[in-house]
XYZ file of C-alpha atoms in Angstrom:
344
model
C 74.958 130.345 116.700
C 77.661 129.613 119.754
C 78.052 126.451 120.954
C 77.874 125.350 125.048
C 81.270 125.744 127.215
C 82.747 122.343 127.722
C 82.676 121.724 131.392
C 82.951 119.263 133.912
C 82.138 119.228 138.114
C 80.801 122.995 136.969
C 84.462 124.643 135.648
C 84.856 125.675 132.270
C 88.168 124.016 130.643
C 90.957 124.818 128.960
C 92.096 122.965 126.027
C 95.331 121.723 127.268
C 92.584 118.820 129.838
C 90.045 119.535 126.663
C 92.232 117.712 124.646
C 92.871 115.146 126.601
C 89.966 112.642 126.107
C 89.432 110.342 122.957
C 86.527 107.625 122.312
C 87.628 104.856 124.245
C 88.584 101.640 122.721
C 86.522 98.623 123.825
C 86.929 96.160 125.569
C 88.744 93.884 125.628
C 86.873 91.192 126.697
C 84.675 88.818 124.416
C 81.067 88.525 124.648
C 80.611 84.568 127.143
C 84.103 86.289 128.430
C 82.443 89.772 130.490
C 79.514 87.136 130.971
C 81.273 84.931 132.833
C 83.133 88.288 134.677
C 79.935 89.556 135.719
C 78.292 86.273 137.118
C 81.394 85.964 139.167
C 81.108 89.711 139.929
C 77.719 88.541 141.530
C 78.082 85.446 143.284
C 80.767 87.514 145.121
C 78.691 90.657 146.464
C 75.659 88.107 146.843
C 77.773 86.018 148.949
C 79.311 88.559 150.978
C 74.743 90.174 151.229
C 74.390 85.951 152.435
C 77.072 86.702 155.536
C 75.482 90.184 156.309
C 72.299 89.472 156.038
C 72.435 92.744 154.040
C 68.875 94.217 152.538
C 68.660 92.217 149.245
C 67.891 96.226 147.331
C 71.942 97.136 148.430
C 73.515 94.197 147.553
C 71.327 94.901 143.475
C 73.034 98.553 143.760
C 76.160 97.308 144.159
C 75.666 94.599 142.168
C 74.923 96.669 139.175
C 77.420 99.714 139.924
C 80.235 96.508 140.201
C 78.661 95.617 136.441
C 80.734 97.494 134.393
C 83.417 96.874 131.805
C 86.427 95.559 133.315
C 89.536 97.423 131.917
C 88.877 100.671 134.192
C 87.549 99.904 137.513
C 87.184 103.000 139.397
C 87.045 101.923 143.886
C 85.901 104.412 145.716
C 84.695 104.820 149.646
C 81.188 104.792 150.918
C 79.816 106.586 147.835
C 76.591 107.846 149.995
C 74.826 105.627 153.187
C 71.589 104.043 152.189
C 72.911 104.480 148.411
C 70.005 106.299 146.835
C 72.045 105.593 142.873
C 73.472 108.147 141.297
C 70.768 110.840 140.453
C 70.465 111.512 144.458
C 73.541 110.977 145.095
C 76.878 113.632 144.771
C 80.125 111.725 144.211
C 78.314 109.010 142.103
C 76.824 112.078 140.462
C 81.112 113.416 139.184
C 82.281 110.303 138.986
C 79.299 109.469 135.993
C 80.843 113.394 134.660
C 84.284 112.449 135.283
C 83.618 109.535 133.367
C 81.629 111.290 130.356
C 84.575 113.920 130.265
C 87.253 110.976 130.068
C 85.766 109.423 127.427
C 84.295 111.911 124.841
C 80.560 110.878 126.081
C 80.815 107.378 124.913
C 81.048 105.290 128.870
C 79.017 106.676 131.232
C 78.944 105.147 135.288
C 76.200 103.251 133.881
C 78.704 100.789 131.820
C 81.980 101.643 134.318
C 82.384 99.645 137.329
C 82.212 101.273 140.823
C 83.423 99.549 143.817
C 82.587 100.761 147.589
C 85.841 99.526 148.792
C 83.331 99.294 152.259
C 80.898 96.599 150.171
C 77.966 96.333 151.278
C 77.934 98.126 154.280
C 77.608 102.160 153.961
C 77.604 103.128 158.042
C 80.893 102.622 159.929
C 79.963 101.108 162.960
C 77.777 98.594 161.176
C 78.966 95.239 162.207
C 78.647 92.959 159.396
C 80.527 92.910 157.028
C 83.595 93.823 158.775
C 86.433 95.414 157.250
C 88.565 92.733 156.270
C 85.224 91.166 155.004
C 84.878 94.081 152.797
C 88.424 94.714 151.800
C 88.684 90.464 150.767
C 85.389 90.444 148.441
C 86.729 93.439 147.118
C 90.539 91.965 146.662
C 88.342 88.864 144.703
C 86.214 91.140 141.931
C 89.677 92.772 141.091
C 91.357 89.951 140.371
C 88.053 88.248 138.315
C 88.122 92.141 136.752
C 91.396 92.474 135.563
C 91.426 95.744 134.910
C 93.951 97.279 132.958
C 93.540 100.133 135.184
C 92.803 101.244 138.751
C 91.117 104.720 139.745
C 91.921 103.895 143.483
C 89.401 107.349 145.324
C 89.542 105.712 148.571
C 92.562 105.846 151.634
C 92.449 105.471 155.184
C 93.777 102.108 156.759
C 93.535 98.759 155.475
C 94.907 95.213 156.649
C 94.236 94.471 153.295
C 97.731 93.824 152.189
C 96.832 93.790 147.821
C 94.352 97.215 148.655
C 97.296 98.979 150.812
C 99.953 98.826 147.546
C 96.591 100.345 146.262
C 94.261 102.913 147.958
C 95.262 106.497 147.584
C 97.306 108.569 150.568
C 94.631 111.126 149.896
C 96.080 114.865 147.667
C 98.668 115.310 146.123
C 100.442 112.433 148.803
C 101.405 110.714 146.959
C 103.081 110.204 142.893
C 98.707 109.826 141.316
C 100.413 107.145 138.281
C 102.142 103.551 139.657
C 102.300 100.416 138.253
C 101.007 97.429 140.245
C 100.948 93.725 139.341
C 96.957 91.712 140.133
C 97.528 87.603 140.204
C 100.228 88.384 137.934
C 99.819 91.203 135.821
C 100.693 94.310 135.633
C 97.513 97.157 136.111
C 98.716 101.181 136.230
C 96.845 103.024 138.945
C 95.648 106.039 139.581
C 95.717 106.930 143.542
C 93.264 110.531 142.599
C 90.922 111.763 145.849
C 87.130 110.882 146.854
C 84.848 112.829 144.699
C 83.085 114.315 148.272
C 86.008 115.672 148.738
C 85.431 118.621 145.812
C 81.860 119.044 144.853
C 80.955 118.117 148.678
C 83.469 119.432 150.892
C 85.072 122.189 149.270
C 82.799 124.125 146.722
C 84.908 126.648 146.396
C 88.384 125.283 145.620
C 88.629 125.042 141.555
C 92.274 122.562 141.884
C 90.618 120.251 144.023
C 87.594 120.208 140.204
C 91.074 120.171 137.643
C 92.654 117.429 139.805
C 90.162 115.012 139.541
C 89.334 116.419 136.139
C 93.026 114.653 134.959
C 92.719 111.712 137.349
C 90.130 109.974 135.203
C 91.074 111.724 131.850
C 95.014 110.163 131.717
C 93.687 106.917 133.095
C 90.962 105.755 130.290
C 93.618 107.940 127.774
C 96.127 105.036 129.705
C 93.972 102.382 127.281
C 95.540 103.833 123.881
C 98.671 104.160 124.625
C 101.416 104.783 128.661
C 101.326 108.595 130.649
C 102.779 111.156 132.634
C 102.134 113.732 134.090
C 102.609 116.587 132.427
C 104.147 120.017 134.456
C 100.258 121.840 134.859
C 99.233 118.472 135.950
C 101.355 118.076 138.779
C 101.302 121.611 139.271
C 97.844 121.280 140.312
C 98.245 118.191 142.588
C 100.241 120.403 144.692
C 97.192 123.355 144.600
C 95.369 120.674 145.267
C 96.370 119.897 148.703
C 97.621 123.056 149.992
C 93.220 123.941 149.432
C 91.815 125.823 152.781
C 89.728 122.256 153.524
C 85.949 122.770 155.076
C 86.043 127.041 153.879
C 82.905 128.734 154.262
C 83.391 132.906 153.255
C 80.655 135.484 154.774
C 79.567 137.193 152.175
C 81.336 140.195 152.594
C 84.734 137.961 152.001
C 83.003 136.102 148.933
C 82.443 139.665 148.032
C 86.389 140.447 148.067
C 87.280 137.241 147.250
C 85.905 137.169 143.272
C 86.228 141.559 143.007
C 90.260 140.158 143.084
C 89.797 137.920 140.648
C 88.007 139.930 138.681
C 91.077 142.215 138.718
C 92.715 139.412 137.352
C 90.305 138.236 134.699
C 88.809 142.161 133.256
C 92.265 144.387 134.986
C 92.128 146.856 137.602
C 90.398 149.499 134.754
C 87.818 148.970 133.438
C 86.758 147.248 137.389
C 87.911 149.505 139.836
C 85.601 152.017 137.060
C 81.637 150.220 138.228
C 83.542 148.405 141.495
C 85.515 150.281 144.087
C 87.057 149.476 146.942
C 84.424 149.269 150.221
C 84.037 147.498 153.817
C 81.422 146.768 151.463
C 79.226 145.497 148.529
C 76.756 148.711 148.618
C 73.204 147.404 146.610
C 73.254 150.684 143.656
C 76.701 149.534 142.509
C 75.839 145.121 142.583
C 72.713 145.846 140.363
C 75.450 147.740 137.970
C 78.018 144.560 138.230
C 76.787 141.746 136.978
C 75.950 143.900 133.695
C 78.934 144.715 133.382
C 79.890 141.816 133.870
C 78.423 140.159 130.692
C 79.685 142.738 128.350
C 82.941 142.448 129.463
C 83.977 139.257 129.461
C 83.169 138.035 125.983
C 85.841 140.669 124.807
C 88.870 140.470 127.387
C 91.856 140.383 126.445
C 93.294 139.141 129.568
C 94.633 135.636 129.257
C 94.385 134.801 133.403
C 95.240 131.002 133.277
C 91.376 128.164 133.621
C 92.257 128.119 137.708
C 91.390 131.592 137.751
C 88.107 132.009 136.183
C 87.172 129.075 138.037
C 87.496 130.432 141.502
C 85.894 133.324 140.154
C 83.289 131.067 138.406
C 82.229 128.498 141.806
C 82.322 131.878 143.864
C 79.891 133.404 141.718
C 77.882 129.430 141.265
C 77.746 129.122 145.663
C 77.195 133.103 146.565
C 75.591 134.800 143.880
C 72.490 132.930 141.914
C 70.548 135.662 143.543
C 71.628 138.259 140.861
C 69.398 138.811 137.971
C 71.888 138.074 135.324
C 73.057 135.023 137.288
C 72.830 131.938 134.455
C 74.156 134.511 131.786
C 77.158 135.897 134.025
C 77.916 131.882 134.410
C 77.833 131.223 130.433
C 80.476 133.938 130.429
C 82.880 132.646 133.086
C 82.415 128.899 131.320
C 83.264 130.153 128.296
C 85.571 132.295 129.502
C 88.077 129.029 131.013
C 87.690 126.985 127.737
C 89.262 130.486 126.259
C 92.618 129.655 128.196
C 95.200 127.579 126.511
C 96.550 126.021 130.615
C 95.136 126.452 134.227
C 97.902 129.271 135.212
């Protein structure tokens, strides 16, 4: 029986990324130290909540997210107004999936420290707390936790000198890995970007999802030994930086894009035999295409690279979910992504 494909954020992963994650070592903190840190972090968040008269339920949600292990900290930006956490928030669900991938399932968002840069301020127009109060509390939390690795998924203006050195400048705009010092201790910083960029606003841009997966896998691997981005990760970063932002295709354009990707994946002859190049795909042709894909995708000898396969996968998810063979074709595309050695 075939094993399930290894996926993250809806795409099949090639061996170059799939082989990176390892089981994460346990935190170096003793139980007493971890408990002390947890209590001090909670007090810092509660103090901010009292100053800003934030509803207690929001304070508790922020405390819960920040209560994870201290060795790796993830810094986000307003994952969702009125945080109805994790299961109803696409950004936090993505973080959970990324952490599970990066640690071979040994950790999740439930035991990893996640902090909102705009702590207890889910709406920018909200008067209290001020941005400065948020940043000061976040700096205080980082000083308490003393993480070995910080994954920064937040960019934007910041008047806090410490956080300004840690924040990201956006997709592909700075070196993805740097070394910083916090309260005299060295910390590795991965300058990533907000997961919503990939899973909410640019749903068919696979380079964004693949780059996020690399950032998280490499960041957790730092707990075992230092990492330098491989050439394929740098190339992914450049591809992600060139994304056509917020692009929504017409069905006609999606049809053409999917066909062109299948030519790369299966070859001209197989695609042309069932899918002629026309202004739009006739219904009688569409009725044959999915069954052809189910037959040919498992046996194709082409190695198009996982990025092309991932783009076809995302297009199939977004625009062709009404096809009767949707799940079968999706499964074969994910498996094909796994059979690739690299993204290119």
